[in-house]
PDB file of C-alpha atoms in Angstrom:
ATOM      1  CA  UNK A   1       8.501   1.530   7.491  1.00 39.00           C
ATOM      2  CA  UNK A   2      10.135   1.442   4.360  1.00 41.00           C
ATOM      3  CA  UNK A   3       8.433  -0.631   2.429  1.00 43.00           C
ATOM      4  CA  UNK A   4       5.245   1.548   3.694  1.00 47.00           C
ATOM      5  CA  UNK A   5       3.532   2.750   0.533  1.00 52.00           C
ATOM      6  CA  UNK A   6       1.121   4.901   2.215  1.00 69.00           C
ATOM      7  CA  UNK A   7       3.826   6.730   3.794  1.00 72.00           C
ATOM      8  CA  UNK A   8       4.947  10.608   3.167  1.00 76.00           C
ATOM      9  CA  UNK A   9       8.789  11.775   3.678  1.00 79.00           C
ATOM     10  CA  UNK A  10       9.520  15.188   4.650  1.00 80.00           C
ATOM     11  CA  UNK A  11      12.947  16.022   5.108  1.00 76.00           C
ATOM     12  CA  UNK A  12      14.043  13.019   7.701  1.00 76.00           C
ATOM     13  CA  UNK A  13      10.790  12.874   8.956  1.00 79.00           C
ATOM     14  CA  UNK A  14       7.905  10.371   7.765  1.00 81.00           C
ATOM     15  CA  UNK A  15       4.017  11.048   8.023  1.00 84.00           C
ATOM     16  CA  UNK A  16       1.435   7.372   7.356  1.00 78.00           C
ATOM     17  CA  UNK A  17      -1.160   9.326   4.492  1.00 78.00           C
ATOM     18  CA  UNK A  18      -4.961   7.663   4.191  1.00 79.00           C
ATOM     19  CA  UNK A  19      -7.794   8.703   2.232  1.00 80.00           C
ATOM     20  CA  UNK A  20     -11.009   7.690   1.955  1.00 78.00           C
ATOM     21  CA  UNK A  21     -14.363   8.653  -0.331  1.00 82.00           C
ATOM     22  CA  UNK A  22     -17.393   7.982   2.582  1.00 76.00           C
ATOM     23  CA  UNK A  23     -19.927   8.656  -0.009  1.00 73.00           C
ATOM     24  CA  UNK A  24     -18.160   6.409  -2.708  1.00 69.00           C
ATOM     25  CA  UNK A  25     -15.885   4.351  -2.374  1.00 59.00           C
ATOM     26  CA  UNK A  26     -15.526   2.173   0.629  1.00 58.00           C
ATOM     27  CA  UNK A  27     -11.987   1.306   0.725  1.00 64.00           C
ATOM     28  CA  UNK A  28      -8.850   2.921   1.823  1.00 69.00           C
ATOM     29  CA  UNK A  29      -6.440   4.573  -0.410  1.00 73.00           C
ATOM     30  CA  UNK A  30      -2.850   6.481  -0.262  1.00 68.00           C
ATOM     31  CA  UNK A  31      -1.884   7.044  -4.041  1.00 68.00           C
ATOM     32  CA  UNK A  32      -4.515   8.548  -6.975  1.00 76.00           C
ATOM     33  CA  UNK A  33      -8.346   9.400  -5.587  1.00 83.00           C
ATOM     34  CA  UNK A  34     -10.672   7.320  -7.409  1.00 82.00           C
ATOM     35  CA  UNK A  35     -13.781   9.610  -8.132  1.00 84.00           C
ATOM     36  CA  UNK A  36     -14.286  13.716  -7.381  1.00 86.00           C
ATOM     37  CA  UNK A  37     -16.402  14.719  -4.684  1.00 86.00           C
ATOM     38  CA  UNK A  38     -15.986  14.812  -0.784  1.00 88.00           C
ATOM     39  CA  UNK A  39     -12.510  13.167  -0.151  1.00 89.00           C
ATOM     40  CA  UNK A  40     -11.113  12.871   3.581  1.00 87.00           C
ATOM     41  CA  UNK A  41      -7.442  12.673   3.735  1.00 87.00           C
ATOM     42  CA  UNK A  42      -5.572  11.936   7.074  1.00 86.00           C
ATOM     43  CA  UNK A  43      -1.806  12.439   8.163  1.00 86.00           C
ATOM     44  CA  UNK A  44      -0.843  10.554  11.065  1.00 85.00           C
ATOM     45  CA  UNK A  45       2.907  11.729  12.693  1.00 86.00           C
ATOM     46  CA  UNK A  46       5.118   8.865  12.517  1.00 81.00           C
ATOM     47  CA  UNK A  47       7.745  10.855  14.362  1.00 79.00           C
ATOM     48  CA  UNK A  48       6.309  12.378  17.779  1.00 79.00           C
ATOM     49  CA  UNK A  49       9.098  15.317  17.046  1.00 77.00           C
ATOM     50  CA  UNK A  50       6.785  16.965  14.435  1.00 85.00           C
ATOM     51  CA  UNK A  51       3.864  17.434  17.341  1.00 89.00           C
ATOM     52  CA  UNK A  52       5.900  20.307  18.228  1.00 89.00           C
ATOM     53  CA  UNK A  53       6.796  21.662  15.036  1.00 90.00           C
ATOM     54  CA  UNK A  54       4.420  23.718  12.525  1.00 92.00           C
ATOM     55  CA  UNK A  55       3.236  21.973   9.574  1.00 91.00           C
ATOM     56  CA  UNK A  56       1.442  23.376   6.752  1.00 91.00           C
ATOM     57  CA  UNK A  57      -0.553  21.860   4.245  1.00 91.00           C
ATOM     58  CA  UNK A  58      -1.696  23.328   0.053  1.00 90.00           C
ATOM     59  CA  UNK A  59      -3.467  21.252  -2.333  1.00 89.00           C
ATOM     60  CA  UNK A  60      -3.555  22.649  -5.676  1.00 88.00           C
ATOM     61  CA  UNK A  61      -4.548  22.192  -9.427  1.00 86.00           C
ATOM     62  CA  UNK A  62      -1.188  21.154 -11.041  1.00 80.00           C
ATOM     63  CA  UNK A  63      -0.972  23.831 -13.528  1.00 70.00           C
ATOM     64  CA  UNK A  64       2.680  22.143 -15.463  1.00 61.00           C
ATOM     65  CA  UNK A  65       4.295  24.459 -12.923  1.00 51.00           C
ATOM     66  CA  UNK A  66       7.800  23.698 -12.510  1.00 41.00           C
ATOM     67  CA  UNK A  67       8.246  24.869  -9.022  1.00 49.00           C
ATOM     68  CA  UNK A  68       4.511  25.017  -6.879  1.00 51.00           C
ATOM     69  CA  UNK A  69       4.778  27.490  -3.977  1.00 59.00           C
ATOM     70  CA  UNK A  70       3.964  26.558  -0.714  1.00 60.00           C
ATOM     71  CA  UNK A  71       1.074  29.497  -0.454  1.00 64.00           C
ATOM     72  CA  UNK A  72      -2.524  29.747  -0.712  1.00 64.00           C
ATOM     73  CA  UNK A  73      -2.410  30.557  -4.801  1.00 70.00           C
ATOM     74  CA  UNK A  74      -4.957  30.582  -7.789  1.00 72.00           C
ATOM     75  CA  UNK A  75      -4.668  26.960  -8.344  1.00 78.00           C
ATOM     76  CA  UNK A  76      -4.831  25.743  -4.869  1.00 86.00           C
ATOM     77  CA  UNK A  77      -8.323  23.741  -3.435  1.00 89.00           C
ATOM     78  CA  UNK A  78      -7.075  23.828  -0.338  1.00 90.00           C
ATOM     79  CA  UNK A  79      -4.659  25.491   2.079  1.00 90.00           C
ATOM     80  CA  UNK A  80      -3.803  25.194   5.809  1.00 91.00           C
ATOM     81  CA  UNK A  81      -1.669  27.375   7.475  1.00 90.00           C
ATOM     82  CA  UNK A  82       0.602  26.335   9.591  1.00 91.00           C
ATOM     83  CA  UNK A  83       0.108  25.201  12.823  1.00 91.00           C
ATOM     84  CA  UNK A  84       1.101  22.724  15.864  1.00 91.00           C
ATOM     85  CA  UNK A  85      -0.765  19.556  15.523  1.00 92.00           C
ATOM     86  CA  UNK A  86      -0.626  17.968  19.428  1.00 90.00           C
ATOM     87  CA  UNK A  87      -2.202  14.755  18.898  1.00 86.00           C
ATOM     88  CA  UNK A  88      -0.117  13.701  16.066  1.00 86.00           C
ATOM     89  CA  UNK A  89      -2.976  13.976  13.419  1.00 89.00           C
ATOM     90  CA  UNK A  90      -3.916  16.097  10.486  1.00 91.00           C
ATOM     91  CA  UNK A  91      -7.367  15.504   9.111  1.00 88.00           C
ATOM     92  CA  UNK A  92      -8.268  17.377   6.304  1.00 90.00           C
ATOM     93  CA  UNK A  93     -11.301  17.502   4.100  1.00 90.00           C
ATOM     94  CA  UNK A  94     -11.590  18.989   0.191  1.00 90.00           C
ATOM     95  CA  UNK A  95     -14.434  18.512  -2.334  1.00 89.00           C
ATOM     96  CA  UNK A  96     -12.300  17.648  -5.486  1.00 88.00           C
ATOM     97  CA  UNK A  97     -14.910  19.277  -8.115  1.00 87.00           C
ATOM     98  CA  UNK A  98     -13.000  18.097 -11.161  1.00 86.00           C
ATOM     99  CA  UNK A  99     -11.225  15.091 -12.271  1.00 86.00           C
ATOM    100  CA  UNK A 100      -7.516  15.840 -13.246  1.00 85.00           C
ATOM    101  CA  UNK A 101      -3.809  15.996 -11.944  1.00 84.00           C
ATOM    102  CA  UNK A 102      -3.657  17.361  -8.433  1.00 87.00           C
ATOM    103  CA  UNK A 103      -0.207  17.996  -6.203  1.00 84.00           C
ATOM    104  CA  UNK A 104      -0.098  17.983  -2.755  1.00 85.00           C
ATOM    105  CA  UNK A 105       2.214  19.688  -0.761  1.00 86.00           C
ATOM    106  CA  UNK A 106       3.054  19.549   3.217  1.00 89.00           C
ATOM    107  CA  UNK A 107       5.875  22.062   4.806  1.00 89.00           C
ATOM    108  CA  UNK A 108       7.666  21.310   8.676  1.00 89.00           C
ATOM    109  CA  UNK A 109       8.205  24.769   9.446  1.00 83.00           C
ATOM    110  CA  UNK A 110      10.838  24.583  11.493  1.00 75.00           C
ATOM    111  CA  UNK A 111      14.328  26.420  11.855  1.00 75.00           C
ATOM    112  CA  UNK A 112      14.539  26.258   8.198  1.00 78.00           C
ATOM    113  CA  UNK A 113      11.412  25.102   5.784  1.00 81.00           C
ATOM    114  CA  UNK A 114      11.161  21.501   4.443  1.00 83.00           C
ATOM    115  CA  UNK A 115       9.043  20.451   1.693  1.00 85.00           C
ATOM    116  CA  UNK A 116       7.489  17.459   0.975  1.00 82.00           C
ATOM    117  CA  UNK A 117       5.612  16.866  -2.814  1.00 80.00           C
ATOM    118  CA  UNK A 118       2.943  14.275  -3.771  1.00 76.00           C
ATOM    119  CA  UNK A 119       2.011  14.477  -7.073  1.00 80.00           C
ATOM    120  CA  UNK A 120      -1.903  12.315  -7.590  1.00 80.00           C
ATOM    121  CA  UNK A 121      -4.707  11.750  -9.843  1.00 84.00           C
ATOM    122  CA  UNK A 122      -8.199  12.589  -9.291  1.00 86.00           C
ATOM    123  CA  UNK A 123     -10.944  10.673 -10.662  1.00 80.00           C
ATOM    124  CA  UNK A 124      -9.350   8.848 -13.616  1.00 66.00           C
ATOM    125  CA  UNK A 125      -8.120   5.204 -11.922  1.00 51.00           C
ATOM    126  CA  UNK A 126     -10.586   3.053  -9.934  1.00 45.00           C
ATOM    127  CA  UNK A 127     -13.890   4.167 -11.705  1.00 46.00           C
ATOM    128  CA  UNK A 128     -12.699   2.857 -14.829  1.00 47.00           C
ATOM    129  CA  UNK A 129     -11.366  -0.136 -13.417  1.00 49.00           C
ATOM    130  CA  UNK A 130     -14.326  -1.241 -11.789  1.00 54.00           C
ATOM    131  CA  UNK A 131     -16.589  -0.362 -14.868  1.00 54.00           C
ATOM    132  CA  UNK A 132     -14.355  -2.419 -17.194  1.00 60.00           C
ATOM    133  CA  UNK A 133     -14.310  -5.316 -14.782  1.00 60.00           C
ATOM    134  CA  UNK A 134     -17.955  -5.586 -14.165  1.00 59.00           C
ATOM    135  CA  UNK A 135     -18.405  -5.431 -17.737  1.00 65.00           C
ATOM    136  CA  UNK A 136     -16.050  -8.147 -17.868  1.00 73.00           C
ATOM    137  CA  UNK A 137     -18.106 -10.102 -15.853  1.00 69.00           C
ATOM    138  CA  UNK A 138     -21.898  -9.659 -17.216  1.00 74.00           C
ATOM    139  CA  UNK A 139     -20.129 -10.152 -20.618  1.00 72.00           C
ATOM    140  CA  UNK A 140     -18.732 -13.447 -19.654  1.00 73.00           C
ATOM    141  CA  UNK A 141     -21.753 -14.349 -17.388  1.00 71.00           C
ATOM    142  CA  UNK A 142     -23.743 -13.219 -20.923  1.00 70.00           C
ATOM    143  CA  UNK A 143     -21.553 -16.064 -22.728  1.00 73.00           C
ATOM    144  CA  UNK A 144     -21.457 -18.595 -20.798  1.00 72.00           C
ATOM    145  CA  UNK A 145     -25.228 -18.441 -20.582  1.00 73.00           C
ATOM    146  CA  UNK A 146     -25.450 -17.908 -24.187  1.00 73.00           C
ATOM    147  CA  UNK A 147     -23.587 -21.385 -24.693  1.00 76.00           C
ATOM    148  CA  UNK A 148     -25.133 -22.860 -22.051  1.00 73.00           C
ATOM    149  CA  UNK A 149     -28.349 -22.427 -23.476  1.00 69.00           C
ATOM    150  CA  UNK A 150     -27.395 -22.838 -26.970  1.00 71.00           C
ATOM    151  CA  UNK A 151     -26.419 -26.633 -25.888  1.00 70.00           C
ATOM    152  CA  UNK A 152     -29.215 -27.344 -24.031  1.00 68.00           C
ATOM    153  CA  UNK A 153     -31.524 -26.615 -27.068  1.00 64.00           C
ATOM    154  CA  UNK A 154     -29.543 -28.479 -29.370  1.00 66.00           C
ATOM    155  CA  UNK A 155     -30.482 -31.117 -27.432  1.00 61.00           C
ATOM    156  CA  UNK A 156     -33.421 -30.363 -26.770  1.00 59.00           C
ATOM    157  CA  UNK A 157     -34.299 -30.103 -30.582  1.00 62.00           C
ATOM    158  CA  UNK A 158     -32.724 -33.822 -30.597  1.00 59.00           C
ATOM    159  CA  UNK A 159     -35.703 -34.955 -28.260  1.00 55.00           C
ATOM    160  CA  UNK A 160     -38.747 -35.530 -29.114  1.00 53.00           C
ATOM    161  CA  UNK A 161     -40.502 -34.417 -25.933  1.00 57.00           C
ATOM    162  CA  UNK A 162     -42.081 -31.119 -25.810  1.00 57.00           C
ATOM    163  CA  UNK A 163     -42.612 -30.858 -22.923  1.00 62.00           C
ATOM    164  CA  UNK A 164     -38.631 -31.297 -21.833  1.00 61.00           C
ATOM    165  CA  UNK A 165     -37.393 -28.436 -23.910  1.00 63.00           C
ATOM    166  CA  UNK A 166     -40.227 -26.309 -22.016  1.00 68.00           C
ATOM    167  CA  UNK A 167     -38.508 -27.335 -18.618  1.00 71.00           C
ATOM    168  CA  UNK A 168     -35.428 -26.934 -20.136  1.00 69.00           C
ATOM    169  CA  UNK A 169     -35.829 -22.992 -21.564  1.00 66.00           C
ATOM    170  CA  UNK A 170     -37.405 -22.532 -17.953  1.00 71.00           C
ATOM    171  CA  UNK A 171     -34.272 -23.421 -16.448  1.00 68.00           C
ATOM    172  CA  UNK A 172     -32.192 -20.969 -18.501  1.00 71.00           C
ATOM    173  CA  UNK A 173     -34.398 -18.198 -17.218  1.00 72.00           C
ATOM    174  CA  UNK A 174     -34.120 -19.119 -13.928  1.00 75.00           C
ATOM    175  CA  UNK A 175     -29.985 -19.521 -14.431  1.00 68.00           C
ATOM    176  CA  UNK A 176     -30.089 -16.090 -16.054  1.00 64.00           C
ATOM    177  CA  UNK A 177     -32.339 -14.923 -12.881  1.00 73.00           C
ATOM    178  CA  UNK A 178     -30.046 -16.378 -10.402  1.00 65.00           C
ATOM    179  CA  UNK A 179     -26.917 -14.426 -11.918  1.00 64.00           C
ATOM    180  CA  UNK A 180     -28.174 -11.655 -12.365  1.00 67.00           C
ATOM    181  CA  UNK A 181     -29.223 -11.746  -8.775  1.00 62.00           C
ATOM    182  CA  UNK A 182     -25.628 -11.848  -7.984  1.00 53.00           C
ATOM    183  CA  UNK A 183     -24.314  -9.333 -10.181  1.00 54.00           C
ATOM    184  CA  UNK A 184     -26.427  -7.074  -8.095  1.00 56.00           C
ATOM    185  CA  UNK A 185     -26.308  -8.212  -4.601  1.00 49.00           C
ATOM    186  CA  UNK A 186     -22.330  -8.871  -4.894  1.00 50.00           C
ATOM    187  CA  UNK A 187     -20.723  -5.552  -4.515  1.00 48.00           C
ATOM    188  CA  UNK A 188     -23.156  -4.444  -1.926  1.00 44.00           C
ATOM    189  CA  UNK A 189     -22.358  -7.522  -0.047  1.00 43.00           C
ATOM    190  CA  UNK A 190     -18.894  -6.888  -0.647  1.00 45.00           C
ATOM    191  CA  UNK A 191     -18.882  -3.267   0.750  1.00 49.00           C
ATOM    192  CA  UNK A 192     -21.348  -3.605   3.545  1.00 56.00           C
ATOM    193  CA  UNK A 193     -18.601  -5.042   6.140  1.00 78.00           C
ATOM    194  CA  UNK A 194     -17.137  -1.904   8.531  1.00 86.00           C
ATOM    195  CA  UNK A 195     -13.575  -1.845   8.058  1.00 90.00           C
ATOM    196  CA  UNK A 196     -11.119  -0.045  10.333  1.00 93.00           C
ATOM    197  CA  UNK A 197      -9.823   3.025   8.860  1.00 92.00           C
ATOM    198  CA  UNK A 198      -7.217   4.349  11.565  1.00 92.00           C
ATOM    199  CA  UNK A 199      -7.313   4.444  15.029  1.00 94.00           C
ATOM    200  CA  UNK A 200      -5.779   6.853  17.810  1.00 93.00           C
ATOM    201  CA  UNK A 201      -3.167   5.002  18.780  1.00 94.00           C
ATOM    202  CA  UNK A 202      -2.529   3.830  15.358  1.00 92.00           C
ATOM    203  CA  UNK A 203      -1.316   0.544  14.774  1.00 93.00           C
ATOM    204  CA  UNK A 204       2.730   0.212  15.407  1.00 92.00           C
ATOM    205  CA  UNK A 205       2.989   3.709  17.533  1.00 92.00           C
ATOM    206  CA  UNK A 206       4.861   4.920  20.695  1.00 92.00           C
ATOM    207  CA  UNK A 207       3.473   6.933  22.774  1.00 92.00           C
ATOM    208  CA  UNK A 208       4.496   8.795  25.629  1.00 88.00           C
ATOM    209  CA  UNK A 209       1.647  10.924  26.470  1.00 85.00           C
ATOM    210  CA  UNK A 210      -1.701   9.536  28.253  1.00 83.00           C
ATOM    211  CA  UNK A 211      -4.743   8.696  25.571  1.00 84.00           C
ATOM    212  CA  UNK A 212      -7.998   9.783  26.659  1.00 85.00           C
ATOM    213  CA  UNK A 213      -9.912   8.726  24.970  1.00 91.00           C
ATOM    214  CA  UNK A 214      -8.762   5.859  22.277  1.00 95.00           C
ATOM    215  CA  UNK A 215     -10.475   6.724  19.084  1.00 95.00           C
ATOM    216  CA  UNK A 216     -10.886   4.193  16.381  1.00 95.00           C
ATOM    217  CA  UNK A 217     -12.571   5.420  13.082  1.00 95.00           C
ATOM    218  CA  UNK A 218     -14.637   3.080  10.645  1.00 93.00           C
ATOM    219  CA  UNK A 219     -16.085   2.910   7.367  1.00 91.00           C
ATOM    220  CA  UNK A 220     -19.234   1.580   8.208  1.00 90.00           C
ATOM    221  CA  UNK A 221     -22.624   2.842  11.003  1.00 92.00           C
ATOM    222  CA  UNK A 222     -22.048   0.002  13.993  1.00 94.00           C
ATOM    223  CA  UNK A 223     -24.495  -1.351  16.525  1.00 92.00           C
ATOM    224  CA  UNK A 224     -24.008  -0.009  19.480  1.00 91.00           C
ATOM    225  CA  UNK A 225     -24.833  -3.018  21.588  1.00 90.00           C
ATOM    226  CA  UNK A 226     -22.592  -5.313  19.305  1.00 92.00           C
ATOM    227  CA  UNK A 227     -18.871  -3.302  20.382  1.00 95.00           C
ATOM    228  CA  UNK A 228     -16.335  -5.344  21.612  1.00 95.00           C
ATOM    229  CA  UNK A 229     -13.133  -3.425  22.472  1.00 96.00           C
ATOM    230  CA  UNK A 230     -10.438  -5.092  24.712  1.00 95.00           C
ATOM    231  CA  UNK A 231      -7.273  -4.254  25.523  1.00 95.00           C
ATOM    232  CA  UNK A 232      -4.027  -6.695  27.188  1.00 95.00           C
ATOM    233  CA  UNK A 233      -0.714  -6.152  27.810  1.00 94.00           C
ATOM    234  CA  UNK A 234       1.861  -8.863  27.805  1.00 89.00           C
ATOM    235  CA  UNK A 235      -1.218 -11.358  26.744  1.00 88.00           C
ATOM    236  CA  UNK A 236      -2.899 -10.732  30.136  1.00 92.00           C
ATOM    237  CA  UNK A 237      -6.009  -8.776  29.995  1.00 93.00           C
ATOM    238  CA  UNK A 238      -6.456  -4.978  31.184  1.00 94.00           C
ATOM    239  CA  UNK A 239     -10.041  -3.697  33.202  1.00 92.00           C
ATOM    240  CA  UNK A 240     -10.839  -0.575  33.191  1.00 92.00           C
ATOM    241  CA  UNK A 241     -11.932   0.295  30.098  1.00 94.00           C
ATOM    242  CA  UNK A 242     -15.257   2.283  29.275  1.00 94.00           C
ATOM    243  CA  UNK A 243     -18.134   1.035  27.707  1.00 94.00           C
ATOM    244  CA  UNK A 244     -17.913   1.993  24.046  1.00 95.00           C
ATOM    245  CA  UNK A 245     -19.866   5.057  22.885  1.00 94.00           C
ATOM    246  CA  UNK A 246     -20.646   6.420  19.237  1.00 94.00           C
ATOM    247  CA  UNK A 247     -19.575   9.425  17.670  1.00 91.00           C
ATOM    248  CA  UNK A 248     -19.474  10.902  14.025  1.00 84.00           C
ATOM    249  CA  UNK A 249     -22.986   9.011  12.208  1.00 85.00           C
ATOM    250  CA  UNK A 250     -22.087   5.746  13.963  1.00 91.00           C
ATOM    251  CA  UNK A 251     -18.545   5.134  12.305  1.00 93.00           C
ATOM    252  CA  UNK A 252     -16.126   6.204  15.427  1.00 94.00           C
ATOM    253  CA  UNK A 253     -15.780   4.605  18.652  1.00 96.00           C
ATOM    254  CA  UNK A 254     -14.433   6.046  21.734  1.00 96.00           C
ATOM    255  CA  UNK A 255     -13.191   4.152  24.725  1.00 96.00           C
ATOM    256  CA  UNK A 256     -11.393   5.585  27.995  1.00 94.00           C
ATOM    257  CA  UNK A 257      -8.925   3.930  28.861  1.00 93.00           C
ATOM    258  CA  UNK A 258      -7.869   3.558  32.750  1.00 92.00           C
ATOM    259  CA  UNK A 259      -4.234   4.311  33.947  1.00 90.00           C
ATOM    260  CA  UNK A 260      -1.106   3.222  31.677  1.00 91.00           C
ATOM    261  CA  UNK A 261       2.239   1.373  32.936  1.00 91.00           C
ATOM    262  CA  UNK A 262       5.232   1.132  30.084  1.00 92.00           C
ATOM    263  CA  UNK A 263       4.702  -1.735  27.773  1.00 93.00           C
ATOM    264  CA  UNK A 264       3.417  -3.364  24.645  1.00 95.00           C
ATOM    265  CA  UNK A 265      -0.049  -3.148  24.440  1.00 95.00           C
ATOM    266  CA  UNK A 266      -2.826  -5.257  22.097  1.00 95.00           C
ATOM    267  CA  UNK A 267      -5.528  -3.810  21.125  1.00 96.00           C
ATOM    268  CA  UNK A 268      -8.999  -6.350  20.325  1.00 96.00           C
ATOM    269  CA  UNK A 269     -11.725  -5.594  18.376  1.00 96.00           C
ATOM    270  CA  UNK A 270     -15.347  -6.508  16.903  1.00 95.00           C
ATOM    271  CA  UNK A 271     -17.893  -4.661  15.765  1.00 94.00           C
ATOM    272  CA  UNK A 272     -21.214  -5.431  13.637  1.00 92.00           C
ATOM    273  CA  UNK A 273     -22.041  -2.866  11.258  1.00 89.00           C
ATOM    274  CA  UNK A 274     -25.965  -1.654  11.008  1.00 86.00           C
ATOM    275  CA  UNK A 275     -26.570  -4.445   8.248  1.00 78.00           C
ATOM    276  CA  UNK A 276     -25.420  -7.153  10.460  1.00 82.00           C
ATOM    277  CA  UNK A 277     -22.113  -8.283   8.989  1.00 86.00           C
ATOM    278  CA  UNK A 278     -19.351  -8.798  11.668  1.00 89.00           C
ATOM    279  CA  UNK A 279     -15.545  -7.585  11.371  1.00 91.00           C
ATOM    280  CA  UNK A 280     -12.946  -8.282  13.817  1.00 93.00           C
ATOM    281  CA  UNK A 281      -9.343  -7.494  14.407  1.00 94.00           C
ATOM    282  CA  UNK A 282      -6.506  -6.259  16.594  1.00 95.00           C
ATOM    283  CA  UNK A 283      -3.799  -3.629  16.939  1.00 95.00           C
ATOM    284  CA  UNK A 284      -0.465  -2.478  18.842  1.00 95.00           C
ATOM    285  CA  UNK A 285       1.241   0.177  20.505  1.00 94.00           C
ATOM    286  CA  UNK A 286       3.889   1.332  22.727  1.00 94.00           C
ATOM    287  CA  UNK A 287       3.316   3.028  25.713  1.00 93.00           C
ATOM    288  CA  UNK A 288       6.474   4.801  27.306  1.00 91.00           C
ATOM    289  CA  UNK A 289       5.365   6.999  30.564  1.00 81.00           C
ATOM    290  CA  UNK A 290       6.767  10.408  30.281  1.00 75.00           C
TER     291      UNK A 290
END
């Protein structure tokens, strides 16, 4: 768990923090939100103590501030009193309206309050990175065609054949066609895959308390027909389980699961998202009956 960098320490007490932009960015982040807009942010209990302790939750504007108070103030976005969270999981969704530097802050109120701060950036990191590396790329895609072509008709000026530096200047075009094909198709291609966000059980957790249903939550709209969710224990398969149904636009799955013994359990999965690329993979969890 320690060298977990999406984690979140409260007093001795550890919460696993994800965020993701649906409407953005594809991929899964716990430090600095890449882009404003709709950002969902999810807490997941690593300790099953804290089900039965209030938590509260204030994002604010971070205003220089020395000390931020743990109340719904002037420069918080966002505030959640505090409450008992049962299933282990906060889920929490803010518009972030304006780029800048944002603090979060979660409380366990318990016999005495403990106070965890998170200090992030909103809208200043990935945008910039992925501009400046595309860039990067059409600029070197530019010069390499650029010399490229530049060879070819020095060559071509060497030849006395017409009609081969036509076919050759008509094979630039269709070079410079080609990669600009792929400058375009590549990072749709790249983010068309559904990933798996989280899952209820999450990945590495022990449980003591029946799960009906398992949840698991992805980035991507799935074909119904095309869900494969399995589940063994101790590598030999468990029946039981429900057929899969869709929930939430397409991107969560839920599966009942039948009747529990103690154990290690694996969790197998494969989806196809609606644009026909396939993702696979598997996760654990301990089950302890109570």
């Amino acid at each position: 768990m320690e060298a977990d960098q999406c984690k979140l320490k409260v007093d001795s007490y550890f919460m696993h923090f994800t965020g993701y932009q649906p409407q953005s960015s594809r991929a899964e982040f716990c430090e600095d939100i890449p882009e404003v807009g709709r950002t969902i942010i999810v807490l997941d209990f690593v300790d099953e103590f804290l089900r039965d302790i209030p938590v509260s939750v204030n994002l604010a504007r971070d205003d220089g501030v020395q000390r931020m108070e743990m109340t719904d103030t002037s420069s918080s976005i966002l505030y959640i009193p505090p409450r008992k969270y049962p299933n282990g999981t906060i889920k929490i969704e803010v518009n972030f309206e304006k780029a800048g530097r944002y603090v979060g802050m979660v409380a366990i109120e318990g016999r005495e309050r403990s106070v965890a701060n998170f200090p992030f950036d909103v809208g200043r990191g990935w945008s910039l990175i992925r501009l400046l590396a595309w860039c990067l790329v059409i600029v070197s895609g530019a010069v390499g065609t650029f010399l490229w072509a530049r060879r070819r008709y020095s060559i071509g000026r060497e030849l006395s054949s017409a009609n081969h530096r036509q076919r050759r200047v008509a094979s630039m075009k269709r070079f410079v066609l080609v990669l600009m094909a792929v400058l375009i198709v590549m990072p749709s291609a790249v983010l068309a895959h559904a990933h798996l966000i989280r899952s209820t059980p999450q990945d590495g957790s022990e449980i003591a308390a029946p799960i009906d249903p398992m949840v698991l939550y992805f980035t991507e709209a799935l074909e119904q027909r095309l869900i494969n969710v399995a589940l063994s224990r101790d590598n030999k398969s468990v029946s039981g389980l429900s057929q899969p149904v869709l929930s939430g636009n397409g991107r969560i799955v839920n599966v009942s699961l039948p009747h529990l013994s103690a154990g290690l359990y694996t969790v197998s999965w494969s989806v196809v998202s609606i644009d026909g690329h396939r993702t696979e993979g598997k996760f654990k969890f301990l089950y302890r009956e109570p």
